[in-house]
Amino acid sequence: MELWFTEKHTENVNFSIKVDRHVYSGQSEFQRIDLFDSLEFGRFLTLDGYMMLTEKDEFIYHEMIVHVPMSVLPNVKKILVIGGGDGGAVRELVRYPEIERIDLVEIDRQVVEACRKYLPQTAGKLDDPRVTIHYADGLKFVRSKQDEYDLIIVDSTDPFGPGEGLFTKEFYGNCYKALTDCGAMVNQHESPFYPVDAVAMQRAHKRIIDSFPISRVYQAHIPTYPSGHWLFGFASKKYHPVEDFNAAGWKAHGMKTKYYNDKIHIGAFALPNYVKDLLEEME
Amino acid sequence: MELWFTEKHTENVNFSIKVDRHVYSGQSEFQRIDLFDSLEFGRFLTLDGYMMLTEKDEFIYHEMIVHVPMSVLPNVKKILVIGGGDGGAVRELVRYPEIERIDLVEIDRQVVEACRKYLPQTAGKLDDPRVTIHYADGLKFVRSKQDEYDLIIVDSTDPFGPGEGLFTKEFYGNCYKALTDCGAMVNQHESPFYPVDAVAMQRAHKRIIDSFPISRVYQAHIPTYPSGHWLFGFASKKYHPVEDFNAAGWKAHGMKTKYYNDKIHIGAFALPNYVKDLLEEME
């Protein structure tokens, strides 16, 4: 049998994965949710047909969205994760004993339920006693918060469909307000390569720099995302992601990681000229 | 009309590009050569059906294989490029006025002729008076050379077919011998992500460290290569690619680049843990 999942990375580029089994398919109030088993990537999750994560390379995304801010910000106790219903970001966060509370705001309960059942690799730590799951719209949830979180992680889908509101100026402004004086927001920031992604990336950058005094973009190699070149944003009130990087403090945790390390931390902020140019156009 | 070029990145992963026109197809003594026009990547070149370069992202590969060694080694006058019949590496090299001679050893004359005709973007500088093209097997060419080149760039295809000999211990040993006392060899080093590529990468690393006292691996985001995460090797007799990096010297050239810069130079050598582990297994 030949069964192939295909994602259009652009109108003119297809990325296809040979599927062994279509494990789950559901239609929630918000989106279509699918899980597949594949030889190359293990189990993988798609929302509305877009790749969210695979068992094989999700460690890259989740390590980079969590350990970069955690090794810069001192004294992180209370965290807000917006999106991230798969639990991967939470899994990395609960490795830090100093974290006291994690609010996970996921709009789609069905994503969490499907991941709990079919993706224990990422969802397995959602039951940590420090984690509270709120099934709510992140945009609305954050509106009422003030001076409350040391770190906000925006682990959103792409800027269309249910994730659209998480790329607006209003949302970033509310995140700023919801953060403590030493706080920072990290977000998945799309890709610089294909023009359709680059435009979304530039738009997000513009809105974030309008809301935060410090805003830097960093990158990772994520093979199953379009072009494999993916960006994250680090937006902060006080701490600079490179100048205030506490390598010794992070190493003292003795945490084993598969992608992240202290040299990668610095290297990830070294962007190619063409990416710098795209960002600087917005500044 | 729908016309799609597909490359199997593995047995279970396809990468497909919508093609506007099949511009050229030839069968040489060594391989099948094809050129296509596409909306997303412009013109692209394949050898035996494997992606060699596209107009849209070739700058990443060629800048990274040339400017990294050129900003480390002092006083580079004589260079050997093995493979690279598309001319992209030569195009970047001829930007350095201090280079006096470039020997390009390409096994397949038909590749050079097709690129001269159909890919002036990369082949346009092959007529530089400092360039001599030798249509020969790189493995044999380098055997007779001793203490002659300041830099050898191994711009090969993958380690099967015509490129196979350029991944052997004998070849790397001969490159070492062909280099001056201050010389270095840079090679395309495959990818760490898919197991089939990672094995080739590990094998090359093992053979290179057996031949050179200094050997480091660096990376770039190349969207049209498998996984988008591609590696290069820097193997040297004397100079370390990071410790001896001459950022000021390179900047003094005033060269405009689209990917490479001084921060990328350092960042490219910051490898993910899983890649470091693969390399260290061989050390």
mmCIF file of N, CA and C in Angstrom, chain A residues 35-127:
data_model
loop_
_atom_site.group_PDB
_atom_site.id
_atom_site.type_symbol
_atom_site.label_atom_id
_atom_site.label_comp_id
_atom_site.label_asym_id
_atom_site.label_seq_id
_atom_site.Cartn_x
_atom_site.Cartn_y
_atom_site.Cartn_z
ATOM 1 N N LEU A 35 -3.948 12.652 13.138
ATOM 2 C CA LEU A 35 -2.695 12.026 13.580
ATOM 3 C C LEU A 35 -2.375 10.859 12.660
ATOM 4 N N PHE A 36 -1.118 10.756 12.287
ATOM 5 C CA PHE A 36 -0.662 9.714 11.374
ATOM 6 C C PHE A 36 0.562 9.009 11.956
ATOM 7 N N ASP A 37 0.733 7.764 11.550
ATOM 8 C CA ASP A 37 1.994 7.077 11.822
ATOM 9 C C ASP A 37 2.796 6.985 10.524
ATOM 10 N N SER A 38 4.085 7.289 10.617
ATOM 11 C CA SER A 38 4.948 7.217 9.440
ATOM 12 C C SER A 38 6.251 6.535 9.824
ATOM 13 N N LEU A 39 6.872 5.915 8.828
ATOM 14 C CA LEU A 39 8.171 5.281 9.072
ATOM 15 C C LEU A 39 9.242 6.314 9.360
ATOM 16 N N GLU A 40 9.214 7.433 8.624
ATOM 17 C CA GLU A 40 10.331 8.377 8.694
ATOM 18 C C GLU A 40 10.286 9.253 9.944
ATOM 19 N N PHE A 41 9.093 9.681 10.320
ATOM 20 C CA PHE A 41 8.973 10.678 11.397
ATOM 21 C C PHE A 41 8.218 10.159 12.612
ATOM 22 N N GLY A 42 7.889 8.874 12.630
ATOM 23 C CA GLY A 42 7.059 8.366 13.708
ATOM 24 C C GLY A 42 5.659 8.959 13.590
ATOM 25 N N ARG A 43 5.013 9.171 14.730
ATOM 26 C CA ARG A 43 3.663 9.736 14.715
ATOM 27 C C ARG A 43 3.742 11.240 14.464
ATOM 28 N N PHE A 44 2.786 11.755 13.693
ATOM 29 C CA PHE A 44 2.760 13.211 13.517
ATOM 30 C C PHE A 44 1.354 13.768 13.558
ATOM 31 N N LEU A 45 1.269 15.022 13.980
ATOM 32 C CA LEU A 45 0.007 15.740 14.202
ATOM 33 C C LEU A 45 -0.137 16.842 13.169
ATOM 34 N N THR A 46 -1.303 16.906 12.522
ATOM 35 C CA THR A 46 -1.595 18.038 11.639
ATOM 36 C C THR A 46 -2.887 18.699 12.090
ATOM 37 N N LEU A 47 -2.970 20.009 11.906
ATOM 38 C CA LEU A 47 -4.193 20.779 12.154
ATOM 39 C C LEU A 47 -4.580 21.451 10.840
ATOM 40 N N ASP A 48 -5.814 21.207 10.405
ATOM 41 C CA ASP A 48 -6.257 21.694 9.092
ATOM 42 C C ASP A 48 -5.257 21.319 7.997
ATOM 43 N N GLY A 49 -4.612 20.180 8.156
ATOM 44 C CA GLY A 49 -3.691 19.690 7.126
ATOM 45 C C GLY A 49 -2.290 20.270 7.202
ATOM 46 N N TYR A 50 -2.026 21.140 8.173
ATOM 47 C CA TYR A 50 -0.678 21.707 8.327
ATOM 48 C C TYR A 50 0.093 20.960 9.408
ATOM 49 N N MET A 51 1.326 20.647 9.117
ATOM 50 C CA MET A 51 2.188 19.934 10.056
ATOM 51 C C MET A 51 2.386 20.729 11.336
ATOM 52 N N MET A 52 2.062 20.118 12.456
ATOM 53 C CA MET A 52 2.326 20.754 13.746
ATOM 54 C C MET A 52 3.588 20.176 14.368
ATOM 55 N N LEU A 53 3.641 18.856 14.426
ATOM 56 C CA LEU A 53 4.842 18.253 15.009
ATOM 57 C C LEU A 53 4.950 16.803 14.594
ATOM 58 N N THR A 54 6.181 16.307 14.590
ATOM 59 C CA THR A 54 6.415 14.877 14.417
ATOM 60 C C THR A 54 7.228 14.387 15.618
ATOM 61 N N GLU A 55 7.058 13.127 15.929
ATOM 62 C CA GLU A 55 7.831 12.539 17.038
ATOM 63 C C GLU A 55 9.333 12.685 16.821
ATOM 64 N N LYS A 56 9.746 12.671 15.558
ATOM 65 C CA LYS A 56 11.172 12.653 15.244
ATOM 66 C C LYS A 56 11.861 14.003 15.435
ATOM 67 N N ASP A 57 11.183 15.100 15.100
ATOM 68 C CA ASP A 57 11.896 16.389 15.188
ATOM 69 C C ASP A 57 11.241 17.422 16.100
ATOM 70 N N GLU A 58 10.199 17.044 16.847
ATOM 71 C CA GLU A 58 9.542 18.041 17.710
ATOM 72 C C GLU A 58 10.474 18.563 18.797
ATOM 73 N N PHE A 59 11.487 17.771 19.155
ATOM 74 C CA PHE A 59 12.405 18.225 20.202
ATOM 75 C C PHE A 59 13.081 19.550 19.832
ATOM 76 N N ILE A 60 13.292 19.767 18.558
ATOM 77 C CA ILE A 60 14.001 20.981 18.137
ATOM 78 C C ILE A 60 13.149 22.209 18.453
ATOM 79 N N TYR A 61 11.912 22.175 17.990
ATOM 80 C CA TYR A 61 10.995 23.299 18.241
ATOM 81 C C TYR A 61 10.800 23.517 19.741
ATOM 82 N N HIS A 62 10.506 22.463 20.468
ATOM 83 C CA HIS A 62 10.151 22.639 21.884
ATOM 84 C C HIS A 62 11.342 23.028 22.747
ATOM 85 N N GLU A 63 12.503 22.482 22.437
ATOM 86 C CA GLU A 63 13.687 22.921 23.195
ATOM 87 C C GLU A 63 14.003 24.380 22.916
ATOM 88 N N MET A 64 13.868 24.778 21.665
ATOM 89 C CA MET A 64 14.275 26.149 21.315
ATOM 90 C C MET A 64 13.274 27.192 21.800
ATOM 91 N N ILE A 65 12.010 26.820 21.899
ATOM 92 C CA ILE A 65 11.024 27.813 22.361
ATOM 93 C C ILE A 65 11.052 27.938 23.890
ATOM 94 N N VAL A 66 11.617 26.956 24.573
ATOM 95 C CA VAL A 66 11.625 26.971 26.046
ATOM 96 C C VAL A 66 13.005 27.332 26.625
ATOM 97 N N HIS A 67 14.053 26.643 26.193
ATOM 98 C CA HIS A 67 15.330 26.812 26.899
ATOM 99 C C HIS A 67 16.004 28.146 26.584
ATOM 100 N N VAL A 68 15.709 28.714 25.429
ATOM 101 C CA VAL A 68 16.293 30.034 25.137
ATOM 102 C C VAL A 68 15.818 31.067 26.168
ATOM 103 N N PRO A 69 14.512 31.271 26.354
ATOM 104 C CA PRO A 69 14.137 32.253 27.388
ATOM 105 C C PRO A 69 14.505 31.813 28.798
ATOM 106 N N MET A 70 14.419 30.525 29.091
ATOM 107 C CA MET A 70 14.694 30.067 30.466
ATOM 108 C C MET A 70 16.153 30.255 30.858
ATOM 109 N N SER A 71 17.030 30.385 29.871
ATOM 110 C CA SER A 71 18.444 30.586 30.209
ATOM 111 C C SER A 71 18.828 32.070 30.199
ATOM 112 N N VAL A 72 17.850 32.914 29.946
ATOM 113 C CA VAL A 72 18.102 34.369 29.960
ATOM 114 C C VAL A 72 17.424 35.015 31.168
ATOM 115 N N LEU A 73 16.169 34.691 31.373
ATOM 116 C CA LEU A 73 15.393 35.346 32.437
ATOM 117 C C LEU A 73 15.751 34.744 33.798
ATOM 118 N N PRO A 74 16.026 35.593 34.775
ATOM 119 C CA PRO A 74 16.289 35.065 36.110
ATOM 120 C C PRO A 74 14.962 34.899 36.842
ATOM 121 N N ASN A 75 14.879 33.904 37.676
ATOM 122 C CA ASN A 75 13.770 33.856 38.613
ATOM 123 C C ASN A 75 12.394 33.732 37.939
ATOM 124 N N VAL A 76 12.278 32.804 37.030
ATOM 125 C CA VAL A 76 10.996 32.582 36.365
ATOM 126 C C VAL A 76 10.137 31.655 37.233
ATOM 127 N N LYS A 77 9.024 32.159 37.707
ATOM 128 C CA LYS A 77 8.154 31.345 38.573
ATOM 129 C C LYS A 77 6.803 31.063 37.934
ATOM 130 N N LYS A 78 6.286 32.036 37.208
ATOM 131 C CA LYS A 78 4.932 31.881 36.684
ATOM 132 C C LYS A 78 4.941 32.083 35.163
ATOM 133 N N ILE A 79 4.394 31.115 34.472
ATOM 134 C CA ILE A 79 4.484 31.107 33.003
ATOM 135 C C ILE A 79 3.110 30.935 32.376
ATOM 136 N N LEU A 80 2.927 31.646 31.284
ATOM 137 C CA LEU A 80 1.723 31.478 30.470
ATOM 138 C C LEU A 80 2.139 30.886 29.123
ATOM 139 N N VAL A 81 1.537 29.755 28.772
ATOM 140 C CA VAL A 81 1.730 29.183 27.439
ATOM 141 C C VAL A 81 0.428 29.342 26.678
ATOM 142 N N ILE A 82 0.498 29.976 25.519
ATOM 143 C CA ILE A 82 -0.701 30.182 24.715
ATOM 144 C C ILE A 82 -0.611 29.286 23.490
ATOM 145 N N GLY A 83 -1.644 28.475 23.278
ATOM 146 C CA GLY A 83 -1.565 27.425 22.270
ATOM 147 C C GLY A 83 -0.849 26.243 22.910
ATOM 148 N N GLY A 84 -0.125 25.488 22.093
ATOM 149 C CA GLY A 84 0.702 24.419 22.658
ATOM 150 C C GLY A 84 -0.093 23.300 23.304
ATOM 151 N N GLY A 85 -1.269 23.029 22.790
ATOM 152 C CA GLY A 85 -2.113 21.973 23.341
ATOM 153 C C GLY A 85 -1.508 20.585 23.228
ATOM 154 N N ASP A 86 -0.480 20.443 22.397
ATOM 155 C CA ASP A 86 0.211 19.156 22.292
ATOM 156 C C ASP A 86 1.052 18.848 23.526
ATOM 157 N N GLY A 87 1.347 19.871 24.326
ATOM 158 C CA GLY A 87 2.059 19.645 25.581
ATOM 159 C C GLY A 87 3.578 19.658 25.484
ATOM 160 N N GLY A 88 4.120 19.838 24.289
ATOM 161 C CA GLY A 88 5.573 19.778 24.125
ATOM 162 C C GLY A 88 6.318 20.887 24.868
ATOM 163 N N ALA A 89 5.797 22.097 24.815
ATOM 164 C CA ALA A 89 6.456 23.198 25.530
ATOM 165 C C ALA A 89 6.371 22.969 27.040
ATOM 166 N N VAL A 90 5.211 22.515 27.498
ATOM 167 C CA VAL A 90 5.036 22.227 28.932
ATOM 168 C C VAL A 90 6.024 21.139 29.375
ATOM 169 N N ARG A 91 6.188 20.127 28.560
ATOM 170 C CA ARG A 91 7.133 19.057 28.911
ATOM 171 C C ARG A 91 8.531 19.601 29.184
ATOM 172 N N GLU A 92 8.987 20.531 28.354
ATOM 173 C CA GLU A 92 10.311 21.112 28.593
ATOM 174 C C GLU A 92 10.304 22.027 29.816
ATOM 175 N N LEU A 93 9.216 22.761 30.004
ATOM 176 C CA LEU A 93 9.142 23.704 31.138
ATOM 177 C C LEU A 93 9.170 22.997 32.487
ATOM 178 N N VAL A 94 8.448 21.887 32.608
ATOM 179 C CA VAL A 94 8.352 21.250 33.931
ATOM 180 C C VAL A 94 9.680 20.636 34.374
ATOM 181 N N ARG A 95 10.678 20.652 33.490
ATOM 182 C CA ARG A 95 12.009 20.185 33.901
ATOM 183 C C ARG A 95 12.697 21.182 34.838
ATOM 184 N N TYR A 96 12.159 22.399 34.922
ATOM 185 C CA TYR A 96 12.759 23.415 35.790
ATOM 186 C C TYR A 96 12.060 23.402 37.144
ATOM 187 N N PRO A 97 12.745 22.979 38.197
ATOM 188 C CA PRO A 97 12.073 22.913 39.506
ATOM 189 C C PRO A 97 11.666 24.287 40.039
ATOM 190 N N GLU A 98 12.335 25.357 39.584
ATOM 191 C CA GLU A 98 12.017 26.684 40.116
ATOM 192 C C GLU A 98 10.694 27.232 39.604
ATOM 193 N N ILE A 99 10.160 26.644 38.541
ATOM 194 C CA ILE A 99 8.861 27.103 38.024
ATOM 195 C C ILE A 99 7.754 26.635 38.964
ATOM 196 N N GLU A 100 6.912 27.588 39.366
ATOM 197 C CA GLU A 100 5.853 27.280 40.342
ATOM 198 C C GLU A 100 4.500 27.042 39.691
ATOM 199 N N ARG A 101 4.255 27.747 38.585
ATOM 200 C CA ARG A 101 2.933 27.640 37.999
ATOM 201 C C ARG A 101 3.003 27.832 36.485
ATOM 202 N N ILE A 102 2.289 27.001 35.755
ATOM 203 C CA ILE A 102 2.189 27.141 34.293
ATOM 204 C C ILE A 102 0.710 27.160 33.920
ATOM 205 N N ASP A 103 0.264 28.280 33.344
ATOM 206 C CA ASP A 103 -1.085 28.338 32.778
ATOM 207 C C ASP A 103 -0.992 28.037 31.292
ATOM 208 N N LEU A 104 -1.655 26.986 30.877
ATOM 209 C CA LEU A 104 -1.700 26.657 29.445
ATOM 210 C C LEU A 104 -3.076 27.052 28.920
ATOM 211 N N VAL A 105 -3.088 27.956 27.962
ATOM 212 C CA VAL A 105 -4.365 28.414 27.392
ATOM 213 C C VAL A 105 -4.476 27.886 25.977
ATOM 214 N N GLU A 106 -5.303 26.888 25.824
ATOM 215 C CA GLU A 106 -5.476 26.245 24.512
ATOM 216 C C GLU A 106 -6.948 26.406 24.131
ATOM 217 N N ILE A 107 -7.170 26.872 22.928
ATOM 218 C CA ILE A 107 -8.558 27.137 22.520
ATOM 219 C C ILE A 107 -9.325 25.840 22.268
ATOM 220 N N ASP A 108 -8.605 24.787 21.922
ATOM 221 C CA ASP A 108 -9.266 23.590 21.397
ATOM 222 C C ASP A 108 -9.038 22.378 22.307
ATOM 223 N N ARG A 109 -10.059 22.085 23.125
ATOM 224 C CA ARG A 109 -9.958 20.954 24.053
ATOM 225 C C ARG A 109 -9.669 19.647 23.326
ATOM 226 N N GLN A 110 -10.204 19.533 22.120
ATOM 227 C CA GLN A 110 -10.056 18.280 21.379
ATOM 228 C C GLN A 110 -8.598 18.003 20.979
ATOM 229 N N VAL A 111 -7.829 19.075 20.786
ATOM 230 C CA VAL A 111 -6.394 18.885 20.502
ATOM 231 C C VAL A 111 -5.705 18.256 21.715
ATOM 232 N N VAL A 112 -6.002 18.788 22.885
ATOM 233 C CA VAL A 112 -5.378 18.262 24.105
ATOM 234 C C VAL A 112 -5.786 16.806 24.316
ATOM 235 N N GLU A 113 -7.063 16.540 24.125
ATOM 236 C CA GLU A 113 -7.532 15.163 24.341
ATOM 237 C C GLU A 113 -6.898 14.185 23.356
ATOM 238 N N ALA A 114 -6.800 14.608 22.108
ATOM 239 C CA ALA A 114 -6.186 13.726 21.103
ATOM 240 C C ALA A 114 -4.702 13.507 21.421
ATOM 241 N N CYS A 115 -4.009 14.566 21.843
ATOM 242 C CA CYS A 115 -2.574 14.416 22.132
ATOM 243 C C CYS A 115 -2.345 13.582 23.391
ATOM 244 N N ARG A 116 -3.211 13.775 24.395
ATOM 245 C CA ARG A 116 -3.086 12.935 25.597
ATOM 246 C C ARG A 116 -3.198 11.459 25.231
ATOM 247 N N LYS A 117 -4.105 11.169 24.324
ATOM 248 C CA LYS A 117 -4.345 9.777 23.979
ATOM 249 C C LYS A 117 -3.289 9.224 23.009
ATOM 250 N N TYR A 118 -2.919 10.048 22.017
ATOM 251 C CA TYR A 118 -2.110 9.521 20.916
ATOM 252 C C TYR A 118 -0.670 10.036 20.889
ATOM 253 N N LEU A 119 -0.368 11.061 21.666
ATOM 254 C CA LEU A 119 0.995 11.612 21.641
ATOM 255 C C LEU A 119 1.556 11.777 23.047
ATOM 256 N N PRO A 120 1.663 10.693 23.786
ATOM 257 C CA PRO A 120 2.201 10.817 25.149
ATOM 258 C C PRO A 120 3.604 11.415 25.179
ATOM 259 N N GLN A 121 4.350 11.277 24.049
ATOM 260 C CA GLN A 121 5.705 11.846 24.024
ATOM 261 C C GLN A 121 5.687 13.342 24.319
ATOM 262 N N THR A 122 4.696 14.059 23.796
ATOM 263 C CA THR A 122 4.619 15.500 24.095
ATOM 264 C C THR A 122 3.629 15.809 25.221
ATOM 265 N N ALA A 123 2.526 15.090 25.272
ATOM 266 C CA ALA A 123 1.460 15.454 26.213
ATOM 267 C C ALA A 123 1.651 14.870 27.609
ATOM 268 N N GLY A 124 2.655 14.047 27.770
ATOM 269 C CA GLY A 124 2.818 13.268 29.004
ATOM 270 C C GLY A 124 3.007 14.074 30.277
ATOM 271 N N LYS A 125 3.361 15.355 30.155
ATOM 272 C CA LYS A 125 3.594 16.145 31.373
ATOM 273 C C LYS A 125 2.481 17.160 31.629
ATOM 274 N N LEU A 126 1.398 17.056 30.897
ATOM 275 C CA LEU A 126 0.301 18.008 31.116
ATOM 276 C C LEU A 126 -0.360 17.801 32.483
ATOM 277 N N ASP A 127 -0.111 16.653 33.099
ATOM 278 C CA ASP A 127 -0.681 16.384 34.429
ATOM 279 C C ASP A 127 0.223 16.843 35.565
#
